[in-house]
Short mmCIF file of N, CA, C and O in Angstrom, two decimals:
data_model
loop_
_atom_site.label_atom_id
_atom_site.label_comp_id
_atom_site.label_asym_id
_atom_site.label_seq_id
_atom_site.Cartn_x
_atom_site.Cartn_y
_atom_site.Cartn_z
N UNK A 1178 -113.27 38.67 58.10
CA UNK A 1178 -113.92 37.26 58.12
C UNK A 1178 -113.01 36.31 58.94
O UNK A 1178 -111.91 36.24 58.86
N UNK A 1179 -113.84 35.53 59.78
CA UNK A 1179 -113.34 34.49 60.51
C UNK A 1179 -112.93 33.35 59.63
O UNK A 1179 -113.91 32.79 59.09
N UNK A 1180 -111.60 32.59 59.95
CA UNK A 1180 -111.31 31.51 59.26
C UNK A 1180 -112.01 30.47 59.74
O UNK A 1180 -111.98 30.35 61.17
N UNK A 1181 -112.40 29.42 58.85
CA UNK A 1181 -113.00 28.22 59.54
C UNK A 1181 -111.92 27.31 60.37
O UNK A 1181 -110.62 27.43 60.27
N UNK A 1182 -112.58 26.76 61.65
CA UNK A 1182 -111.52 25.98 62.39
C UNK A 1182 -111.17 24.62 61.70
O UNK A 1182 -111.84 24.25 60.95
N UNK A 1183 -109.77 24.42 61.90
CA UNK A 1183 -109.47 23.10 61.26
C UNK A 1183 -108.72 22.22 62.40
O UNK A 1183 -108.50 22.64 63.54
N UNK A 1184 -108.71 20.95 61.88
CA UNK A 1184 -108.02 19.96 62.87
C UNK A 1184 -106.52 20.19 62.99
O UNK A 1184 -106.04 20.92 62.18
N UNK A 1185 -105.76 19.43 63.74
CA UNK A 1185 -104.35 19.28 63.79
C UNK A 1185 -103.74 19.07 62.34
O UNK A 1185 -102.65 19.42 62.01
N UNK A 1186 -104.51 18.24 61.62
CA UNK A 1186 -103.90 17.89 60.24
C UNK A 1186 -104.37 18.83 59.15
O UNK A 1186 -103.97 18.70 58.05
N UNK A 1187 -105.01 19.83 59.63
CA UNK A 1187 -105.40 20.89 58.66
C UNK A 1187 -106.88 20.69 57.95
O UNK A 1187 -107.14 21.55 57.06
N UNK A 1188 -107.49 19.76 58.02
CA UNK A 1188 -108.67 19.43 57.65
C UNK A 1188 -109.79 20.33 58.27
O UNK A 1188 -109.55 20.64 59.57
N UNK A 1189 -110.84 20.86 57.64
CA UNK A 1189 -111.92 21.48 58.24
C UNK A 1189 -112.75 20.76 59.42
O UNK A 1189 -112.93 19.72 59.17
N UNK A 1190 -112.75 21.48 60.27
CA UNK A 1190 -113.59 20.78 61.43
C UNK A 1190 -115.12 20.57 60.94
O UNK A 1190 -115.65 21.44 60.28
N UNK A 1191 -115.71 19.41 61.33
CA UNK A 1191 -117.16 19.11 61.07
C UNK A 1191 -117.93 19.08 62.39
O UNK A 1191 -117.20 18.72 63.43
N UNK A 1192 -119.11 19.50 62.45
CA UNK A 1192 -119.88 19.68 63.79
C UNK A 1192 -121.09 18.58 63.44
O UNK A 1192 -121.72 18.59 62.70
N UNK A 1193 -121.28 17.83 64.70
CA UNK A 1193 -122.44 16.95 65.02
C UNK A 1193 -123.44 17.45 65.73
O UNK A 1193 -123.08 17.66 66.90
N UNK A 1194 -124.81 17.69 65.23
CA UNK A 1194 -125.84 18.05 66.12
C UNK A 1194 -126.38 16.66 66.81
O UNK A 1194 -126.31 15.82 66.22
N UNK A 1195 -126.83 16.87 68.00
CA UNK A 1195 -127.19 15.46 68.76
C UNK A 1195 -128.23 16.01 69.87
O UNK A 1195 -128.26 16.95 70.44
N UNK A 1196 -129.34 14.82 70.03
CA UNK A 1196 -130.06 14.94 71.15
C UNK A 1196 -129.92 13.86 71.92
O UNK A 1196 -129.50 12.74 71.53
N UNK A 1197 -129.88 14.00 73.37
CA UNK A 1197 -129.48 12.86 74.23
C UNK A 1197 -130.69 12.98 75.53
O UNK A 1197 -130.72 14.24 75.68
N UNK A 1198 -130.72 11.86 76.13
CA UNK A 1198 -131.35 11.90 77.40
C UNK A 1198 -130.53 11.02 78.33
O UNK A 1198 -129.42 10.55 77.97
N UNK A 1199 -131.39 10.64 79.43
CA UNK A 1199 -130.57 9.79 80.35
C UNK A 1199 -130.11 8.40 79.99
O UNK A 1199 -129.33 7.72 80.40
N UNK A 1200 -130.83 8.07 78.81
CA UNK A 1200 -130.42 6.64 78.50
C UNK A 1200 -129.75 6.44 77.06
O UNK A 1200 -128.88 5.64 77.11
N UNK A 1201 -129.61 7.41 76.42
CA UNK A 1201 -129.07 7.33 75.04
C UNK A 1201 -128.75 8.73 74.27
O UNK A 1201 -129.55 9.58 74.59
N UNK A 1202 -128.13 8.60 73.03
CA UNK A 1202 -127.81 9.69 72.32
C UNK A 1202 -128.47 9.26 70.84
O UNK A 1202 -128.22 8.20 70.46
N UNK A 1203 -128.97 10.34 70.14
CA UNK A 1203 -129.55 10.38 68.96
C UNK A 1203 -128.69 11.46 68.01
O UNK A 1203 -129.22 12.51 67.88
N UNK A 1204 -127.60 10.94 67.44
CA UNK A 1204 -126.78 11.88 66.53
C UNK A 1204 -127.69 12.22 65.15
O UNK A 1204 -128.42 11.42 64.70
N UNK A 1205 -127.67 13.55 64.93
CA UNK A 1205 -128.53 13.89 63.67
C UNK A 1205 -127.57 14.08 62.54
O UNK A 1205 -126.36 14.21 62.65
N UNK A 1206 -128.08 13.65 61.52
CA UNK A 1206 -127.42 14.07 60.17
C UNK A 1206 -127.81 14.87 59.36
O UNK A 1206 -129.04 15.35 59.45
N UNK A 1207 -127.12 15.46 58.40
CA UNK A 1207 -125.63 15.22 58.06
C UNK A 1207 -124.80 15.85 59.30
O UNK A 1207 -125.13 16.75 60.07
N UNK A 1208 -123.33 15.68 59.10
CA UNK A 1208 -122.60 16.68 59.82
C UNK A 1208 -122.46 17.91 59.08
O UNK A 1208 -122.99 18.17 57.91
N UNK A 1209 -122.22 19.00 59.74
CA UNK A 1209 -122.29 20.56 59.44
C UNK A 1209 -120.94 21.03 59.27
O UNK A 1209 -119.88 20.73 60.26
N UNK A 1210 -120.70 21.91 58.24
CA UNK A 1210 -119.51 22.44 58.13
C UNK A 1210 -119.10 23.54 59.00
O UNK A 1210 -118.15 24.14 59.19
N UNK A 1211 -120.25 24.31 59.64
CA UNK A 1211 -120.07 25.26 60.72
C UNK A 1211 -121.07 25.27 61.81
O UNK A 1211 -121.88 24.61 61.73
N UNK A 1212 -120.37 25.75 62.93
CA UNK A 1212 -121.11 25.59 64.17
C UNK A 1212 -122.50 26.25 64.22
O UNK A 1212 -123.43 25.59 64.74
N UNK A 1213 -122.55 27.46 63.60
CA UNK A 1213 -124.02 28.20 63.50
C UNK A 1213 -125.00 27.34 62.90
O UNK A 1213 -126.30 27.18 63.18
N UNK A 1214 -124.64 26.66 61.78
CA UNK A 1214 -125.72 25.72 61.12
C UNK A 1214 -126.09 24.70 61.99
O UNK A 1214 -127.21 24.16 61.95
N UNK A 1215 -125.28 23.98 62.61
CA UNK A 1215 -125.43 22.77 63.61
C UNK A 1215 -126.40 23.35 64.69
O UNK A 1215 -127.38 22.47 65.03
N UNK A 1216 -126.12 24.31 65.28
CA UNK A 1216 -126.85 24.85 66.37
C UNK A 1216 -128.09 25.24 65.90
O UNK A 1216 -129.33 24.84 66.46
N UNK A 1217 -128.33 25.90 64.58
CA UNK A 1217 -129.73 26.24 64.05
C UNK A 1217 -130.49 25.04 63.79
O UNK A 1217 -131.78 24.92 64.04
N UNK A 1218 -129.88 23.91 63.35
CA UNK A 1218 -130.54 22.50 63.21
C UNK A 1218 -131.24 22.07 64.41
O UNK A 1218 -132.51 21.78 64.55
N UNK A 1219 -130.48 22.26 65.58
CA UNK A 1219 -131.07 21.85 67.06
C UNK A 1219 -132.36 22.80 67.39
O UNK A 1219 -133.34 22.23 67.74
N UNK A 1220 -132.09 24.15 67.03
CA UNK A 1220 -133.16 25.01 67.43
C UNK A 1220 -134.47 24.80 66.56
O UNK A 1220 -135.59 24.77 67.17
N UNK A 1221 -134.21 24.45 65.24
CA UNK A 1221 -135.53 24.26 64.44
C UNK A 1221 -136.20 23.04 64.83
O UNK A 1221 -137.37 23.16 64.78
N UNK A 1222 -135.36 22.00 65.23
CA UNK A 1222 -136.20 20.80 65.53
C UNK A 1222 -137.01 20.98 66.75
O UNK A 1222 -138.15 20.50 66.76
N UNK A 1223 -136.42 21.66 67.73
CA UNK A 1223 -137.24 21.88 68.98
C UNK A 1223 -138.49 22.64 68.82
O UNK A 1223 -139.73 22.52 69.33
N UNK A 1224 -138.22 23.81 67.91
CA UNK A 1224 -139.35 24.81 67.52
C UNK A 1224 -140.49 23.91 66.90
O UNK A 1224 -141.69 24.16 67.18
N UNK A 1225 -140.08 23.20 65.74
CA UNK A 1225 -141.09 22.37 65.38
C UNK A 1225 -141.97 21.44 66.11
O UNK A 1225 -143.10 21.18 65.83
N UNK A 1226 -141.31 20.98 67.22
CA UNK A 1226 -141.91 19.93 68.32
C UNK A 1226 -142.96 20.67 69.23
O UNK A 1226 -143.70 19.93 69.92
N UNK A 1227 -142.82 21.87 69.32
CA UNK A 1227 -143.50 22.70 70.30
C UNK A 1227 -144.67 23.56 69.69
O UNK A 1227 -144.25 24.31 68.76
N UNK A 1228 -145.68 23.76 70.59
CA UNK A 1228 -146.78 24.75 70.23
C UNK A 1228 -146.36 26.18 70.26
O UNK A 1228 -146.65 27.03 69.54
N UNK A 1229 -145.49 26.38 71.20
CA UNK A 1229 -144.91 27.69 71.34
C UNK A 1229 -143.56 27.96 70.79
O UNK A 1229 -142.84 28.82 71.00
N UNK A 1230 -143.23 27.07 69.68
CA UNK A 1230 -141.90 27.15 68.98
C UNK A 1230 -141.40 28.67 68.72
O UNK A 1230 -140.32 29.01 69.01
N UNK A 1231 -142.24 29.29 68.12
CA UNK A 1231 -141.82 30.83 67.75
C UNK A 1231 -141.40 31.70 68.73
O UNK A 1231 -140.65 32.53 68.75
N UNK A 1232 -141.84 31.36 70.22
CA UNK A 1232 -141.47 32.32 71.28
C UNK A 1232 -140.33 31.75 72.21
O UNK A 1232 -140.08 32.37 72.94
N UNK A 1233 -139.79 30.73 71.74
CA UNK A 1233 -138.62 30.19 72.35
C UNK A 1233 -137.45 31.08 72.14
O UNK A 1233 -137.26 31.56 71.07
N UNK A 1234 -136.66 31.13 73.08
CA UNK A 1234 -135.34 31.84 73.17
C UNK A 1234 -134.28 30.73 73.63
O UNK A 1234 -134.41 29.85 74.32
N UNK A 1235 -133.23 30.86 72.53
CA UNK A 1235 -132.06 29.97 72.73
C UNK A 1235 -130.74 30.71 73.28
O UNK A 1235 -130.61 31.91 72.99
N UNK A 1236 -129.98 29.90 73.97
CA UNK A 1236 -128.51 30.50 74.29
C UNK A 1236 -127.75 28.97 74.21
O UNK A 1236 -128.21 27.97 74.46
N UNK A 1237 -126.40 29.25 74.10
CA UNK A 1237 -125.59 28.07 73.65
C UNK A 1237 -124.39 28.22 74.78
O UNK A 1237 -123.88 29.20 74.70
N UNK A 1238 -124.03 27.25 75.48
CA UNK A 1238 -123.27 27.10 76.60
C UNK A 1238 -122.01 26.33 76.14
O UNK A 1238 -122.27 25.06 75.90
N UNK A 1239 -120.82 26.96 75.95
CA UNK A 1239 -119.60 26.03 75.32
C UNK A 1239 -119.00 25.27 76.64
O UNK A 1239 -119.00 25.60 77.78
N UNK A 1240 -118.36 24.08 76.21
CA UNK A 1240 -117.68 23.19 77.35
C UNK A 1240 -116.66 24.25 77.92
O UNK A 1240 -116.19 25.27 77.27
N UNK A 1241 -115.78 23.57 78.94
CA UNK A 1241 -114.82 24.44 79.65
C UNK A 1241 -113.42 24.23 78.78
O UNK A 1241 -112.35 24.79 79.10
N UNK A 1242 -113.38 23.36 77.60
CA UNK A 1242 -112.32 23.16 77.07
C UNK A 1242 -111.63 24.43 76.12
O UNK A 1242 -112.54 25.31 76.03
N UNK A 1243 -110.47 24.43 75.98
CA UNK A 1243 -109.94 25.57 75.15
C UNK A 1243 -108.92 24.93 74.04
O UNK A 1243 -108.08 24.36 74.29
N UNK A 1244 -109.40 25.09 72.85
CA UNK A 1244 -110.56 25.83 72.53
C UNK A 1244 -111.94 24.52 72.75
O UNK A 1244 -111.73 23.53 72.88
N UNK A 1245 -113.01 25.06 72.82
CA UNK A 1245 -114.22 24.07 73.15
C UNK A 1245 -114.39 22.97 72.12
O UNK A 1245 -114.25 23.28 70.94
N UNK A 1246 -115.03 21.91 72.44
CA UNK A 1246 -115.24 20.82 71.85
C UNK A 1246 -116.90 20.53 71.64
O UNK A 1246 -117.14 19.69 70.72
N UNK A 1247 -117.56 21.24 72.64
CA UNK A 1247 -119.00 21.15 72.50
C UNK A 1247 -119.77 22.18 73.04
O UNK A 1247 -119.14 22.89 73.84
N UNK A 1248 -121.16 22.25 72.65
CA UNK A 1248 -121.80 23.50 73.13
C UNK A 1248 -123.15 22.81 73.38
O UNK A 1248 -123.76 21.99 72.57
N UNK A 1249 -123.75 23.14 74.40
CA UNK A 1249 -125.09 22.72 75.07
C UNK A 1249 -126.16 23.64 74.78
O UNK A 1249 -125.92 24.87 75.17
N UNK A 1250 -127.28 23.40 74.34
CA UNK A 1250 -128.39 24.27 74.05
C UNK A 1250 -129.43 24.45 75.18
O UNK A 1250 -129.49 23.38 75.91
N UNK A 1251 -129.54 25.68 75.48
CA UNK A 1251 -130.43 26.10 76.70
C UNK A 1251 -131.44 26.74 76.15
O UNK A 1251 -131.44 27.47 75.06
N UNK A 1252 -132.73 26.62 76.58
CA UNK A 1252 -133.98 27.26 76.03
C UNK A 1252 -134.82 27.81 77.22
O UNK A 1252 -134.74 27.39 78.31
N UNK A 1253 -135.40 29.01 76.95
CA UNK A 1253 -136.37 29.72 77.89
C UNK A 1253 -137.55 29.58 77.02
O UNK A 1253 -137.91 30.11 76.11
N UNK A 1254 -138.76 29.06 77.79
CA UNK A 1254 -139.99 29.01 77.22
C UNK A 1254 -140.82 30.42 77.95
O UNK A 1254 -140.53 30.92 79.02
N UNK A 1255 -141.90 30.89 77.22
CA UNK A 1255 -142.66 32.00 77.81
C UNK A 1255 -143.14 31.63 79.30
O UNK A 1255 -143.30 32.36 80.14
N UNK A 1256 -143.58 30.15 79.51
CA UNK A 1256 -144.19 29.84 80.74
C UNK A 1256 -143.16 29.59 81.70
O UNK A 1256 -143.29 30.04 82.88
N UNK A 1257 -142.14 29.00 81.40
CA UNK A 1257 -141.06 28.77 82.37
C UNK A 1257 -140.27 30.14 82.77
O UNK A 1257 -139.97 30.35 83.92
N UNK A 1258 -139.99 30.87 81.95
CA UNK A 1258 -139.31 32.25 82.15
C UNK A 1258 -137.76 31.91 82.58
O UNK A 1258 -137.42 33.10 83.07
N UNK A 1259 -137.20 31.00 82.52
CA UNK A 1259 -135.77 30.85 82.74
C UNK A 1259 -135.07 29.85 81.81
O UNK A 1259 -135.96 29.00 81.20
N UNK A 1260 -133.93 30.02 81.54
CA UNK A 1260 -133.12 28.91 80.71
C UNK A 1260 -132.93 27.71 81.32
O UNK A 1260 -132.56 27.70 82.54
N UNK A 1261 -133.25 26.49 80.53
CA UNK A 1261 -132.92 25.26 81.02
C UNK A 1261 -132.33 24.31 80.09
O UNK A 1261 -132.47 24.72 78.76
N UNK A 1262 -131.46 23.43 80.29
CA UNK A 1262 -130.96 22.61 79.39
C UNK A 1262 -131.95 21.51 78.88
O UNK A 1262 -132.83 21.07 79.65
N UNK A 1263 -131.77 21.13 77.45
CA UNK A 1263 -132.94 20.51 76.79
C UNK A 1263 -132.49 19.20 76.44
O UNK A 1263 -133.36 18.45 75.98
N UNK A 1264 -131.23 18.81 76.33
CA UNK A 1264 -130.74 17.62 75.80
C UNK A 1264 -130.13 17.75 74.37
O UNK A 1264 -129.62 16.76 73.76
N UNK A 1265 -130.24 18.95 73.66
CA UNK A 1265 -129.67 19.22 72.43
C UNK A 1265 -128.25 19.61 72.58
O UNK A 1265 -128.09 20.48 73.39
N UNK A 1266 -127.39 19.14 71.89
CA UNK A 1266 -125.86 19.72 71.87
C UNK A 1266 -125.38 19.66 70.64
O UNK A 1266 -125.76 18.82 69.69
N UNK A 1267 -124.16 20.33 70.38
CA UNK A 1267 -123.39 20.24 69.26
C UNK A 1267 -121.92 20.00 69.44
O UNK A 1267 -121.65 20.49 70.65
N UNK A 1268 -121.33 19.04 68.91
CA UNK A 1268 -119.85 18.37 69.09
C UNK A 1268 -119.16 18.61 67.93
O UNK A 1268 -119.75 18.21 66.85
N UNK A 1269 -117.86 18.66 68.08
CA UNK A 1269 -116.78 18.46 66.96
C UNK A 1269 -117.00 17.13 66.69
O UNK A 1269 -116.53 16.07 67.49
N UNK A 1270 -117.09 16.67 65.36
CA UNK A 1270 -117.32 15.29 64.92
C UNK A 1270 -115.88 14.65 65.30
O UNK A 1270 -114.81 15.22 64.76
N UNK A 1271 -115.78 13.61 65.85
CA UNK A 1271 -114.45 12.85 66.26
C UNK A 1271 -113.60 13.36 67.46
O UNK A 1271 -112.85 12.61 67.65
N UNK A 1272 -114.27 14.34 68.10
CA UNK A 1272 -113.68 14.68 69.35
C UNK A 1272 -114.12 13.76 70.61
O UNK A 1272 -114.94 12.92 70.15
N UNK A 1273 -113.64 14.14 71.70
CA UNK A 1273 -113.79 13.44 72.84
C UNK A 1273 -115.17 13.63 73.17
O UNK A 1273 -115.90 12.89 73.89
N UNK A 1274 -115.92 14.67 72.67
CA UNK A 1274 -117.24 14.96 73.24
C UNK A 1274 -118.31 14.46 72.12
O UNK A 1274 -119.53 14.81 72.40
N UNK A 1275 -117.98 13.77 70.97
CA UNK A 1275 -118.73 13.44 70.20
C UNK A 1275 -119.40 12.18 70.48
O UNK A 1275 -118.66 11.10 71.11
N UNK A 1276 -120.87 12.16 70.50
CA UNK A 1276 -121.49 11.08 71.05
C UNK A 1276 -121.00 9.82 70.27
O UNK A 1276 -121.52 8.57 70.88
N UNK A 1277 -120.64 9.60 69.09
CA UNK A 1277 -120.28 8.57 68.41
C UNK A 1277 -118.76 8.21 68.68
O UNK A 1277 -118.39 7.05 68.08
N UNK A 1278 -118.09 8.96 69.38
CA UNK A 1278 -116.77 8.47 69.72
C UNK A 1278 -116.69 7.37 70.54
O UNK A 1278 -117.49 7.09 71.42
N UNK A 1279 -115.63 6.48 70.58
CA UNK A 1279 -115.57 5.40 71.49
C UNK A 1279 -115.69 5.71 72.87
O UNK A 1279 -116.19 4.86 73.62
N UNK A 1280 -114.97 6.61 73.38
CA UNK A 1280 -115.20 7.04 74.79
C UNK A 1280 -115.75 8.52 74.73
O UNK A 1280 -115.05 9.43 74.50
N UNK A 1281 -116.99 8.59 74.84
CA UNK A 1281 -117.67 9.98 74.79
C UNK A 1281 -117.67 10.78 76.17
O UNK A 1281 -117.08 10.37 77.17
N UNK A 1282 -118.37 11.73 76.08
CA UNK A 1282 -118.38 12.55 77.23
C UNK A 1282 -118.95 11.72 78.56
O UNK A 1282 -118.69 12.49 79.62
N UNK A 1283 -119.64 10.78 78.45
CA UNK A 1283 -119.95 9.96 79.70
C UNK A 1283 -118.88 9.24 80.22
O UNK A 1283 -119.07 8.44 81.34
N UNK A 1284 -117.75 9.32 79.63
CA UNK A 1284 -116.28 8.61 80.24
C UNK A 1284 -116.22 7.52 79.54
O UNK A 1284 -116.81 7.08 78.53
N UNK A 1285 -115.04 6.83 79.82
CA UNK A 1285 -114.43 5.74 78.97
C UNK A 1285 -115.43 4.41 79.33
O UNK A 1285 -116.21 4.33 80.34
N UNK A 1286 -115.64 3.74 78.22
CA UNK A 1286 -116.57 2.37 78.30
C UNK A 1286 -115.90 1.62 79.23
O UNK A 1286 -114.72 1.27 79.27
N UNK A 1287 -116.55 0.75 79.99
CA UNK A 1287 -116.10 -0.08 80.97
C UNK A 1287 -115.22 -1.38 80.19
O UNK A 1287 -115.69 -1.70 79.25
N UNK A 1288 -114.18 -1.77 80.97
CA UNK A 1288 -113.45 -3.06 80.22
C UNK A 1288 -114.39 -4.25 80.34
O UNK A 1288 -115.20 -4.41 81.12
N UNK A 1289 -114.21 -5.03 79.48
CA UNK A 1289 -114.98 -6.31 79.47
C UNK A 1289 -114.74 -7.15 80.51
O UNK A 1289 -113.55 -7.18 81.05
N UNK A 1290 -115.65 -8.05 81.11
CA UNK A 1290 -115.41 -8.77 82.21
C UNK A 1290 -114.08 -9.66 82.02
O UNK A 1290 -113.90 -10.27 80.91
N UNK A 1291 -113.33 -9.88 82.96
CA UNK A 1291 -112.18 -10.61 82.88
C UNK A 1291 -110.95 -10.01 82.25
O UNK A 1291 -109.81 -10.68 82.32
N UNK A 1292 -111.05 -8.84 81.92
CA UNK A 1292 -109.99 -8.24 81.22
C UNK A 1292 -109.20 -7.46 82.29
O UNK A 1292 -109.71 -7.06 83.30
N UNK A 1293 -107.86 -7.44 82.17
CA UNK A 1293 -106.95 -6.73 83.01
C UNK A 1293 -106.74 -7.45 84.23
O UNK A 1293 -106.21 -7.39 85.29
#
């Protein structure tokens, strides 16, 4: 049996499922206690929104960190025939890749005008 991943303080890691586009991010609630459940939440949401939902194939790509902090969902539709990124992803809650973190994967927020 695989032990659950924990933070540096020993608390269990929680995962946030998220959907984002070029403009903003929509974190899904609740937080999840394991990665597979958070990923399944994203897959189920996309399946429910599409007529060809039962025929969709999914794969998850981890970020390059070690250990990874986020995973991007890719989907293959029967018509497209290849995997593409959809905007769904899962990140460790509170990590630098979490969409609700002060400085998310988009980089640090700009300093206010007149600062520095």
